[in-house]
mmCIF file of C-alpha atoms in Angstrom:
data_model
loop_
_atom_site.group_PDB
_atom_site.id
_atom_site.type_symbol
_atom_site.label_atom_id
_atom_site.label_comp_id
_atom_site.label_asym_id
_atom_site.label_seq_id
_atom_site.Cartn_x
_atom_site.Cartn_y
_atom_site.Cartn_z
ATOM 1 C CA UNK C 1 35.510 -170.093 39.166
ATOM 2 C CA UNK C 2 38.143 -167.482 38.328
ATOM 3 C CA UNK C 3 38.016 -164.059 39.999
ATOM 4 C CA UNK C 4 37.291 -161.014 37.798
ATOM 5 C CA UNK C 5 40.265 -159.104 36.455
ATOM 6 C CA UNK C 6 40.367 -155.709 38.138
ATOM 7 C CA UNK C 7 41.799 -152.640 36.369
ATOM 8 C CA UNK C 8 45.233 -151.617 37.624
ATOM 9 C CA UNK C 9 45.387 -149.021 40.340
ATOM 10 C CA UNK C 10 46.234 -145.554 38.975
ATOM 11 C CA UNK C 11 49.763 -144.446 39.587
ATOM 12 C CA UNK C 12 50.603 -141.373 41.623
ATOM 13 C CA UNK C 13 51.368 -139.473 38.403
ATOM 14 C CA UNK C 14 48.024 -140.423 36.852
ATOM 15 C CA UNK C 15 46.174 -139.427 40.025
ATOM 16 C CA UNK C 16 47.934 -136.056 40.105
ATOM 17 C CA UNK C 17 47.123 -135.507 36.419
ATOM 18 C CA UNK C 18 43.440 -136.303 36.996
ATOM 19 C CA UNK C 19 43.280 -133.942 39.972
ATOM 20 C CA UNK C 20 44.943 -131.171 37.975
ATOM 21 C CA UNK C 21 42.511 -131.635 35.092
ATOM 22 C CA UNK C 22 39.567 -131.371 37.508
ATOM 23 C CA UNK C 23 40.931 -128.045 38.697
ATOM 24 C CA UNK C 24 41.590 -126.535 35.259
ATOM 25 C CA UNK C 25 38.172 -127.686 33.982
ATOM 26 C CA UNK C 26 36.327 -126.253 36.984
ATOM 27 C CA UNK C 27 34.356 -123.175 35.779
ATOM 28 C CA UNK C 28 34.963 -121.499 39.137
ATOM 29 C CA UNK C 29 38.670 -121.176 38.318
ATOM 30 C CA UNK C 30 38.281 -120.311 34.646
ATOM 31 C CA UNK C 31 38.885 -116.546 34.809
ATOM 32 C CA UNK C 32 41.954 -116.837 37.024
ATOM 33 C CA UNK C 33 43.460 -119.648 34.961
ATOM 34 C CA UNK C 34 42.788 -117.616 31.799
ATOM 35 C CA UNK C 35 45.235 -115.015 33.161
ATOM 36 C CA UNK C 36 47.943 -117.656 33.532
ATOM 37 C CA UNK C 37 47.332 -119.008 30.050
ATOM 38 C CA UNK C 38 47.417 -115.492 28.610
ATOM 39 C CA UNK C 39 50.894 -115.052 30.117
ATOM 40 C CA UNK C 40 51.995 -118.338 28.575
ATOM 41 C CA UNK C 41 50.550 -117.471 25.166
ATOM 42 C CA UNK C 42 52.052 -113.988 25.220
ATOM 43 C CA UNK C 43 55.516 -115.320 25.989
ATOM 44 C CA UNK C 44 55.346 -118.048 23.345
ATOM 45 C CA UNK C 45 54.006 -115.727 20.651
ATOM 46 C CA UNK C 46 56.550 -113.017 21.468
ATOM 47 C CA UNK C 47 59.428 -115.470 21.203
ATOM 48 C CA UNK C 48 58.127 -117.014 17.965
ATOM 49 C CA UNK C 49 57.669 -113.614 16.314
ATOM 50 C CA UNK C 50 60.800 -111.860 17.550
ATOM 51 C CA UNK C 51 63.418 -114.614 17.253
ATOM 52 C CA UNK C 52 63.411 -115.034 13.439
ATOM 53 C CA UNK C 53 63.051 -111.274 12.916
ATOM 54 C CA UNK C 54 65.923 -110.460 15.267
ATOM 55 C CA UNK C 55 68.037 -113.262 13.816
ATOM 56 C CA UNK C 56 67.735 -111.897 10.284
ATOM 57 C CA UNK C 57 68.043 -108.200 11.141
ATOM 58 C CA UNK C 58 70.967 -108.574 13.531
ATOM 59 C CA UNK C 59 73.043 -110.988 11.459
ATOM 60 C CA UNK C 60 72.431 -109.149 8.198
ATOM 61 C CA UNK C 61 72.626 -105.526 9.256
ATOM 62 C CA UNK C 62 74.338 -105.195 12.634
ATOM 63 C CA UNK C 63 78.116 -105.124 13.035
ATOM 64 C CA UNK C 64 79.846 -107.118 15.776
ATOM 65 C CA UNK C 65 81.199 -110.506 16.672
ATOM 66 C CA UNK C 66 79.171 -113.721 16.605
ATOM 67 C CA UNK C 67 78.833 -113.624 20.392
ATOM 68 C CA UNK C 68 77.640 -109.994 20.357
ATOM 69 C CA UNK C 69 75.078 -110.686 17.640
ATOM 70 C CA UNK C 70 73.833 -113.803 19.413
ATOM 71 C CA UNK C 71 73.443 -111.814 22.634
ATOM 72 C CA UNK C 72 71.406 -109.150 20.803
ATOM 73 C CA UNK C 73 69.086 -111.790 19.316
ATOM 74 C CA UNK C 74 68.532 -113.466 22.694
ATOM 75 C CA UNK C 75 67.979 -110.142 24.442
ATOM 76 C CA UNK C 76 65.446 -108.926 21.863
ATOM 77 C CA UNK C 77 63.594 -112.254 21.943
ATOM 78 C CA UNK C 78 63.465 -112.291 25.745
ATOM 79 C CA UNK C 79 62.274 -108.669 25.919
ATOM 80 C CA UNK C 80 59.491 -109.243 23.376
ATOM 81 C CA UNK C 81 58.322 -112.441 25.075
ATOM 82 C CA UNK C 82 58.407 -110.950 28.583
ATOM 83 C CA UNK C 83 56.589 -107.780 27.599
ATOM 84 C CA UNK C 84 53.776 -109.527 25.744
ATOM 85 C CA UNK C 85 53.366 -111.890 28.699
ATOM 86 C CA UNK C 86 53.323 -108.998 31.181
ATOM 87 C CA UNK C 87 50.835 -107.032 29.131
ATOM 88 C CA UNK C 88 48.565 -110.076 28.777
ATOM 89 C CA UNK C 89 48.559 -110.615 32.562
ATOM 90 C CA UNK C 90 47.853 -106.959 33.384
ATOM 91 C CA UNK C 91 45.177 -106.660 30.706
ATOM 92 C CA UNK C 92 43.326 -109.837 31.723
ATOM 93 C CA UNK C 93 43.699 -109.031 35.427
ATOM 94 C CA UNK C 94 42.255 -105.520 35.048
ATOM 95 C CA UNK C 95 39.382 -106.907 32.951
ATOM 96 C CA UNK C 96 38.742 -109.510 35.656
ATOM 97 C CA UNK C 97 38.713 -106.891 38.424
ATOM 98 C CA UNK C 98 36.434 -104.524 36.500
ATOM 99 C CA UNK C 99 34.060 -107.329 35.590
ATOM 100 C CA UNK C 100 33.694 -108.583 39.148
ATOM 101 C CA UNK C 101 34.027 -105.364 41.161
ATOM 102 C CA UNK C 102 33.113 -102.660 38.673
ATOM 103 C CA UNK C 103 29.944 -100.638 38.221
ATOM 104 C CA UNK C 104 27.965 -103.744 37.247
ATOM 105 C CA UNK C 105 29.461 -106.775 39.065
ATOM 106 C CA UNK C 106 29.380 -109.925 36.976
ATOM 107 C CA UNK C 107 28.981 -108.022 33.718
ATOM 108 C CA UNK C 108 31.653 -106.648 31.386
ATOM 109 C CA UNK C 109 31.494 -102.876 30.965
ATOM 110 C CA UNK C 110 31.587 -101.221 27.565
ATOM 111 C CA UNK C 111 34.946 -99.572 28.182
ATOM 112 C CA UNK C 112 36.595 -102.228 30.361
ATOM 113 C CA UNK C 113 38.858 -103.438 27.570
ATOM 114 C CA UNK C 114 39.986 -99.909 26.720
ATOM 115 C CA UNK C 115 40.811 -99.119 30.350
ATOM 116 C CA UNK C 116 42.646 -102.428 30.752
ATOM 117 C CA UNK C 117 44.622 -101.718 27.580
ATOM 118 C CA UNK C 118 45.541 -98.238 28.829
ATOM 119 C CA UNK C 119 46.797 -99.622 32.146
ATOM 120 C CA UNK C 120 48.751 -102.446 30.496
ATOM 121 C CA UNK C 121 50.183 -100.200 27.784
ATOM 122 C CA UNK C 122 51.390 -97.654 30.305
ATOM 123 C CA UNK C 123 52.821 -100.224 32.710
ATOM 124 C CA UNK C 124 54.602 -102.386 30.129
ATOM 125 C CA UNK C 125 55.352 -100.241 27.095
ATOM 126 C CA UNK C 126 55.268 -96.703 28.479
ATOM 127 C CA UNK C 127 58.426 -96.827 30.565
ATOM 128 C CA UNK C 128 62.098 -96.201 29.873
ATOM 129 C CA UNK C 129 65.213 -98.180 30.680
ATOM 130 C CA UNK C 130 66.306 -97.830 34.316
ATOM 131 C CA UNK C 131 69.960 -97.347 33.411
ATOM 132 C CA UNK C 132 69.838 -95.725 29.990
ATOM 133 C CA UNK C 133 66.652 -93.708 30.411
ATOM 134 C CA UNK C 134 65.813 -94.568 26.803
ATOM 135 C CA UNK C 135 62.778 -96.235 25.293
ATOM 136 C CA UNK C 136 63.399 -99.873 24.366
ATOM 137 C CA UNK C 137 63.693 -100.357 20.597
ATOM 138 C CA UNK C 138 61.678 -103.574 20.900
ATOM 139 C CA UNK C 139 58.874 -101.712 22.688
ATOM 140 C CA UNK C 140 58.970 -98.987 20.059
ATOM 141 C CA UNK C 141 58.499 -101.557 17.307
ATOM 142 C CA UNK C 142 55.593 -103.237 19.113
ATOM 143 C CA UNK C 143 53.785 -99.962 19.854
ATOM 144 C CA UNK C 144 54.329 -98.552 16.360
ATOM 145 C CA UNK C 145 53.067 -101.834 14.861
ATOM 146 C CA UNK C 146 49.899 -101.626 16.975
ATOM 147 C CA UNK C 147 49.478 -97.910 16.244
ATOM 148 C CA UNK C 148 49.668 -98.483 12.483
ATOM 149 C CA UNK C 149 46.982 -101.172 12.696
ATOM 150 C CA UNK C 150 44.775 -98.892 14.796
ATOM 151 C CA UNK C 151 45.042 -96.069 12.252
ATOM 152 C CA UNK C 152 44.171 -98.436 9.401
ATOM 153 C CA UNK C 153 41.184 -99.777 11.339
ATOM 154 C CA UNK C 154 39.958 -96.267 12.179
ATOM 155 C CA UNK C 155 40.309 -95.263 8.536
ATOM 156 C CA UNK C 156 38.137 -98.219 7.518
ATOM 157 C CA UNK C 157 35.585 -97.402 10.214
ATOM 158 C CA UNK C 158 35.415 -93.792 9.036
ATOM 159 C CA UNK C 159 34.105 -94.839 5.607
ATOM 160 C CA UNK C 160 32.111 -97.882 6.701
ATOM 161 C CA UNK C 161 28.440 -97.569 5.687
ATOM 162 C CA UNK C 162 25.644 -98.279 8.159
ATOM 163 C CA UNK C 163 24.772 -101.962 8.411
ATOM 164 C CA UNK C 164 21.696 -104.000 9.225
ATOM 165 C CA UNK C 165 23.189 -105.211 12.525
ATOM 166 C CA UNK C 166 22.853 -101.802 14.122
ATOM 167 C CA UNK C 167 26.218 -100.224 13.264
ATOM 168 C CA UNK C 168 25.469 -96.548 12.638
ATOM 169 C CA UNK C 169 28.227 -96.102 10.082
ATOM 170 C CA UNK C 170 31.378 -94.027 10.029
ATOM 171 C CA UNK C 171 31.829 -90.291 9.679
ATOM 172 C CA UNK C 172 29.065 -88.217 8.094
ATOM 173 C CA UNK C 173 29.362 -87.904 4.306
ATOM 174 C CA UNK C 174 32.414 -90.204 4.186
ATOM 175 C CA UNK C 175 30.285 -93.237 5.047
ATOM 176 C CA UNK C 176 27.799 -92.617 2.255
ATOM 177 C CA UNK C 177 27.937 -95.733 0.019
ATOM 178 C CA UNK C 178 29.039 -93.862 -3.116
ATOM 179 C CA UNK C 179 31.675 -91.799 -1.294
ATOM 180 C CA UNK C 180 32.829 -94.773 0.781
ATOM 181 C CA UNK C 181 33.378 -96.887 -2.314
ATOM 182 C CA UNK C 182 35.350 -94.117 -4.035
ATOM 183 C CA UNK C 183 37.576 -93.491 -1.003
ATOM 184 C CA UNK C 184 38.159 -97.212 -0.414
ATOM 185 C CA UNK C 185 39.269 -97.638 -4.016
ATOM 186 C CA UNK C 186 41.799 -94.784 -4.068
ATOM 187 C CA UNK C 187 42.866 -94.587 -0.408
ATOM 188 C CA UNK C 188 45.373 -97.439 -0.404
ATOM 189 C CA UNK C 189 47.550 -96.310 -3.343
ATOM 190 C CA UNK C 190 47.599 -92.768 -1.929
ATOM 191 C CA UNK C 191 48.502 -94.092 1.523
ATOM 192 C CA UNK C 192 51.245 -96.370 0.155
ATOM 193 C CA UNK C 193 52.745 -93.626 -2.000
ATOM 194 C CA UNK C 194 52.666 -91.070 0.816
ATOM 195 C CA UNK C 195 54.235 -93.484 3.309
ATOM 196 C CA UNK C 196 57.127 -94.395 1.020
ATOM 197 C CA UNK C 197 57.665 -90.826 -0.112
ATOM 198 C CA UNK C 198 57.838 -89.667 3.506
ATOM 199 C CA UNK C 199 60.149 -92.423 4.715
ATOM 200 C CA UNK C 200 62.587 -91.946 1.831
ATOM 201 C CA UNK C 201 62.733 -88.210 2.482
ATOM 202 C CA UNK C 202 63.316 -88.742 6.203
ATOM 203 C CA UNK C 203 65.971 -91.381 5.487
ATOM 204 C CA UNK C 204 67.787 -89.000 3.153
ATOM 205 C CA UNK C 205 67.842 -85.969 5.443
ATOM 206 C CA UNK C 206 67.084 -87.199 8.994
ATOM 207 C CA UNK C 207 68.043 -90.911 9.160
ATOM 208 C CA UNK C 208 68.767 -90.728 12.886
ATOM 209 C CA UNK C 209 65.038 -90.288 13.532
ATOM 210 C CA UNK C 210 64.092 -93.635 12.022
ATOM 211 C CA UNK C 211 63.811 -96.841 14.028
ATOM 212 C CA UNK C 212 67.274 -98.538 14.099
ATOM 213 C CA UNK C 213 66.376 -101.775 12.279
ATOM 214 C CA UNK C 214 64.546 -99.860 9.541
ATOM 215 C CA UNK C 215 67.450 -97.450 9.209
ATOM 216 C CA UNK C 216 69.938 -100.339 9.002
ATOM 217 C CA UNK C 217 68.007 -102.146 6.292
ATOM 218 C CA UNK C 218 67.539 -98.949 4.278
ATOM 219 C CA UNK C 219 71.237 -98.139 4.590
ATOM 220 C CA UNK C 220 72.046 -101.594 3.256
ATOM 221 C CA UNK C 221 69.667 -101.302 0.317
ATOM 222 C CA UNK C 222 69.888 -97.667 -0.712
ATOM 223 C CA UNK C 223 73.275 -96.365 0.455
ATOM 224 C CA UNK C 224 75.672 -99.284 0.391
ATOM 225 C CA UNK C 225 74.410 -100.203 -3.087
ATOM 226 C CA UNK C 226 76.155 -97.072 -4.389
ATOM 227 C CA UNK C 227 79.697 -98.335 -3.799
ATOM 228 C CA UNK C 228 81.803 -101.258 -5.051
ATOM 229 C CA UNK C 229 85.324 -101.735 -6.308
ATOM 230 C CA UNK C 230 85.015 -104.957 -8.282
ATOM 231 C CA UNK C 231 82.857 -107.891 -9.272
ATOM 232 C CA UNK C 232 83.292 -109.549 -5.870
ATOM 233 C CA UNK C 233 81.535 -106.872 -3.832
ATOM 234 C CA UNK C 234 79.187 -106.003 -6.664
ATOM 235 C CA UNK C 235 77.642 -109.465 -7.047
ATOM 236 C CA UNK C 236 78.438 -111.615 -4.015
ATOM 237 C CA UNK C 237 79.554 -109.405 -1.129
ATOM 238 C CA UNK C 238 78.168 -106.060 -0.132
ATOM 239 C CA UNK C 239 81.480 -104.660 1.077
#
Protein backbone atom coordinates (compact mmCIF):
# COMPACT_ATOMS: atom_id res chain seq x y z
CA UNK A 1 0.00 0.00 0.00
CA UNK A 2 1.48 3.33 -1.09
CA UNK A 3 1.99 6.10 1.48
CA UNK A 4 -0.10 9.29 1.12
CA UNK A 5 1.45 12.17 -0.78
CA UNK A 6 2.16 14.97 1.67
CA UNK A 7 2.09 18.63 0.59
CA UNK A 8 5.54 20.19 0.24
CA UNK A 9 6.94 22.01 3.22
CA UNK A 10 6.57 25.80 2.89
CA UNK A 11 9.73 27.61 2.01
CA UNK A 12 11.28 30.22 4.26
CA UNK A 13 9.96 32.96 1.96
CA UNK A 14 6.42 31.57 2.06
CA UNK A 15 6.55 31.27 5.85
CA UNK A 16 7.75 34.86 6.19
CA UNK A 17 4.99 36.04 3.83
CA UNK A 18 2.33 34.20 5.85
CA UNK A 19 3.63 35.66 9.11
CA UNK A 20 3.65 39.16 7.64
CA UNK A 21 0.09 38.78 6.38
CA UNK A 22 -1.04 37.69 9.86
CA UNK A 23 0.45 40.87 11.27
CA UNK A 24 -1.04 43.27 8.71
CA UNK A 25 -4.48 41.61 8.99
CA UNK A 26 -4.47 41.76 12.79
CA UNK A 27 -7.05 44.41 13.86
CA UNK A 28 -4.84 45.34 16.81
CA UNK A 29 -2.25 46.80 14.43
CA UNK A 30 -4.68 48.38 11.98
CA UNK A 31 -4.43 52.02 13.10
CA UNK A 32 -0.64 52.02 13.24
CA UNK A 33 -0.28 50.28 9.89
CA UNK A 34 -2.76 52.75 8.39
CA UNK A 35 -0.22 55.50 9.15
CA UNK A 36 2.47 53.65 7.21
CA UNK A 37 0.16 53.05 4.27
CA UNK A 38 -0.88 56.70 4.27
CA UNK A 39 2.79 57.66 3.90
CA UNK A 40 3.14 55.24 1.00
CA UNK A 41 -0.02 56.49 -0.71
CA UNK A 42 0.95 60.12 -0.22
CA UNK A 43 4.36 59.60 -1.78
CA UNK A 44 3.00 57.63 -4.74
CA UNK A 45 0.19 60.09 -5.43
CA UNK A 46 2.51 63.10 -5.12
CA UNK A 47 4.97 61.61 -7.59
CA UNK A 48 2.24 60.60 -10.06
CA UNK A 49 0.64 64.05 -9.99
CA UNK A 50 3.76 66.22 -9.96
CA UNK A 51 6.01 64.39 -12.43
CA UNK A 52 3.94 64.90 -15.62
CA UNK A 53 3.01 68.45 -14.58
CA UNK A 54 6.62 69.40 -13.85
CA UNK A 55 7.82 67.68 -17.01
CA UNK A 56 5.49 69.71 -19.22
CA UNK A 57 5.89 73.05 -17.42
CA UNK A 58 9.66 72.89 -17.09
CA UNK A 59 10.46 71.67 -20.60
CA UNK A 60 7.98 74.00 -22.27
CA UNK A 61 8.40 77.19 -20.29
CA UNK A 62 11.66 77.15 -18.33
CA UNK A 63 15.00 78.10 -19.86
CA UNK A 64 18.13 76.03 -19.21
CA UNK A 65 20.05 73.00 -20.32
CA UNK A 66 18.62 69.48 -20.46
CA UNK A 67 20.43 68.58 -17.24
CA UNK A 68 19.09 71.68 -15.44
CA UNK A 69 15.53 71.01 -16.57
CA UNK A 70 15.76 67.35 -15.60
CA UNK A 71 17.04 68.34 -12.16
CA UNK A 72 14.10 70.74 -11.70
CA UNK A 73 11.59 68.02 -12.64
CA UNK A 74 13.15 65.50 -10.24
CA UNK A 75 13.36 68.05 -7.43
CA UNK A 76 9.73 69.15 -7.82
CA UNK A 77 8.54 65.53 -7.97
CA UNK A 78 10.54 64.56 -4.88
CA UNK A 79 9.32 67.60 -2.92
CA UNK A 80 5.66 66.94 -3.77
CA UNK A 81 5.92 63.24 -2.92
CA UNK A 82 7.80 63.82 0.35
CA UNK A 83 5.46 66.55 1.54
CA UNK A 84 2.26 64.62 0.86
CA UNK A 85 3.77 61.60 2.62
CA UNK A 86 4.85 63.71 5.61
CA UNK A 87 1.47 65.39 5.88
CA UNK A 88 -0.33 62.03 5.68
CA UNK A 89 1.81 60.63 8.53
CA UNK A 90 1.35 63.67 10.78
CA UNK A 91 -2.37 63.89 10.07
CA UNK A 92 -3.06 60.19 10.72
CA UNK A 93 -0.78 60.16 13.76
CA UNK A 94 -2.50 63.16 15.37
CA UNK A 95 -5.91 61.62 14.65
CA UNK A 96 -4.71 58.37 16.24
CA UNK A 97 -3.44 60.16 19.36
CA UNK A 98 -6.61 62.23 19.76
CA UNK A 99 -8.82 59.21 19.26
CA UNK A 100 -7.05 57.09 21.85
CA UNK A 101 -5.95 59.71 24.39
CA UNK A 102 -8.32 62.60 23.78
CA UNK A 103 -11.38 63.77 25.68
CA UNK A 104 -13.28 60.58 24.82
CA UNK A 105 -10.76 57.70 24.50
CA UNK A 106 -11.70 55.23 21.80
CA UNK A 107 -14.00 57.68 20.04
CA UNK A 108 -13.20 60.22 17.32
CA UNK A 109 -13.91 63.81 18.35
CA UNK A 110 -15.86 66.19 16.16
CA UNK A 111 -12.88 68.46 15.54
CA UNK A 112 -10.07 65.88 15.56
CA UNK A 113 -9.63 66.01 11.80
CA UNK A 114 -9.49 69.80 11.76
CA UNK A 115 -6.87 69.89 14.52
CA UNK A 116 -4.83 67.18 12.80
CA UNK A 117 -5.01 69.11 9.53
CA UNK A 118 -3.87 72.31 11.26
CA UNK A 119 -0.87 70.55 12.81
CA UNK A 120 0.09 68.81 9.56
CA UNK A 121 -0.42 71.93 7.45
CA UNK A 122 1.74 74.03 9.74
CA UNK A 123 4.49 71.43 10.07
CA UNK A 124 4.73 70.48 6.39
CA UNK A 125 3.48 73.40 4.33
CA UNK A 126 3.86 76.36 6.68
CA UNK A 127 7.64 76.57 6.74
CA UNK A 128 10.24 78.28 4.57
CA UNK A 129 13.45 77.05 3.00
CA UNK A 130 16.33 76.79 5.48
CA UNK A 131 18.81 78.41 3.11
CA UNK A 132 16.67 80.71 0.99
CA UNK A 133 14.09 81.67 3.60
CA UNK A 134 11.47 81.50 0.84
CA UNK A 135 8.27 79.51 0.57
CA UNK A 136 8.60 76.49 -1.72
CA UNK A 137 6.81 77.01 -5.04
CA UNK A 138 5.59 73.40 -4.90
CA UNK A 139 4.09 73.99 -1.44
CA UNK A 140 2.47 77.19 -2.66
CA UNK A 141 0.79 75.32 -5.50
CA UNK A 142 -0.46 72.56 -3.19
CA UNK A 143 -1.85 74.98 -0.58
CA UNK A 144 -3.45 77.27 -3.16
CA UNK A 145 -5.03 74.23 -4.85
CA UNK A 146 -6.51 73.09 -1.52
CA UNK A 147 -7.59 76.63 -0.63
CA UNK A 148 -9.47 77.04 -3.93
CA UNK A 149 -11.33 73.78 -3.34
CA UNK A 150 -12.20 74.84 0.21
CA UNK A 151 -13.64 78.15 -0.99
CA UNK A 152 -15.73 76.39 -3.64
CA UNK A 153 -17.01 73.90 -1.07
CA UNK A 154 -17.88 76.66 1.40
CA UNK A 155 -19.69 78.56 -1.34
CA UNK A 156 -21.79 75.47 -2.08
CA UNK A 157 -22.48 74.93 1.62
CA UNK A 158 -23.60 78.54 1.99
CA UNK A 159 -26.49 78.04 -0.45
CA UNK A 160 -27.26 74.41 0.37
CA UNK A 161 -30.89 73.99 1.49
CA UNK A 162 -31.78 72.01 4.61
CA UNK A 163 -32.03 68.27 3.99
CA UNK A 164 -33.94 65.37 5.47
CA UNK A 165 -30.77 63.84 6.95
CA UNK A 166 -30.47 66.57 9.55
CA UNK A 167 -28.30 69.12 7.74
CA UNK A 168 -29.60 72.52 8.86
CA UNK A 169 -28.77 74.26 5.60
CA UNK A 170 -26.37 77.03 4.71
CA UNK A 171 -26.53 80.73 5.48
CA UNK A 172 -29.88 82.33 6.29
CA UNK A 173 -31.76 83.60 3.22
CA UNK A 174 -29.09 82.27 0.83
CA UNK A 175 -30.11 78.67 1.54
CA UNK A 176 -33.76 79.27 0.75
CA UNK A 177 -34.61 76.92 -2.16
CA UNK A 178 -35.59 79.71 -4.57
CA UNK A 179 -32.59 81.89 -3.72
CA UNK A 180 -30.22 78.91 -3.65
CA UNK A 181 -31.28 77.81 -7.12
CA UNK A 182 -30.85 81.33 -8.53
CA UNK A 183 -27.39 81.77 -7.00
CA UNK A 184 -26.24 78.30 -8.08
CA UNK A 185 -27.28 79.05 -11.66
CA UNK A 186 -25.47 82.39 -11.98
CA UNK A 187 -22.58 81.98 -9.52
CA UNK A 188 -20.24 79.96 -11.73
CA UNK A 189 -20.17 82.29 -14.77
CA UNK A 190 -19.66 85.28 -12.46
CA UNK A 191 -16.89 83.45 -10.60
CA UNK A 192 -15.17 82.36 -13.83
CA UNK A 193 -15.36 85.83 -15.36
CA UNK A 194 -14.10 87.53 -12.20
CA UNK A 195 -11.20 85.09 -11.81
CA UNK A 196 -9.99 85.53 -15.39
CA UNK A 197 -10.49 89.28 -15.34
CA UNK A 198 -8.45 89.55 -12.14
CA UNK A 199 -5.62 87.29 -13.26
CA UNK A 200 -5.24 89.05 -16.61
CA UNK A 201 -5.10 92.43 -14.89
CA UNK A 202 -2.51 91.20 -12.39
CA UNK A 203 -0.47 89.59 -15.18
CA UNK A 204 -0.47 92.85 -17.13
CA UNK A 205 0.57 95.16 -14.30
CA UNK A 206 2.02 92.96 -11.50
CA UNK A 207 3.24 89.70 -13.11
CA UNK A 208 5.88 89.17 -10.43
CA UNK A 209 3.11 88.46 -7.92
CA UNK A 210 1.79 85.44 -9.80
CA UNK A 211 2.96 81.89 -9.15
CA UNK A 212 6.02 81.19 -11.39
CA UNK A 213 4.56 78.36 -13.50
CA UNK A 214 1.36 80.33 -14.12
CA UNK A 215 3.36 83.41 -15.01
CA UNK A 216 5.57 81.41 -17.39
CA UNK A 217 2.63 79.86 -19.22
CA UNK A 218 0.84 83.21 -19.50
CA UNK A 219 4.01 84.85 -20.81
CA UNK A 220 4.25 82.15 -23.45
CA UNK A 221 0.63 82.50 -24.52
CA UNK A 222 -0.09 86.20 -24.21
CA UNK A 223 3.25 88.03 -24.52
CA UNK A 224 5.46 85.94 -26.75
CA UNK A 225 2.58 85.57 -29.22
CA UNK A 226 3.02 89.27 -30.06
CA UNK A 227 6.39 88.87 -31.77
CA UNK A 228 7.71 86.98 -34.81
CA UNK A 229 9.97 87.75 -37.73
CA UNK A 230 8.92 85.12 -40.25
CA UNK A 231 6.85 82.05 -40.97
CA UNK A 232 9.24 79.80 -39.03
CA UNK A 233 8.67 81.36 -35.62
CA UNK A 234 5.08 82.24 -36.42
CA UNK A 235 3.90 78.69 -37.14
CA UNK A 236 6.43 76.16 -35.85
CA UNK A 237 8.75 77.84 -33.34
CA UNK A 238 7.85 80.37 -30.72
CA UNK A 239 11.14 82.25 -30.92
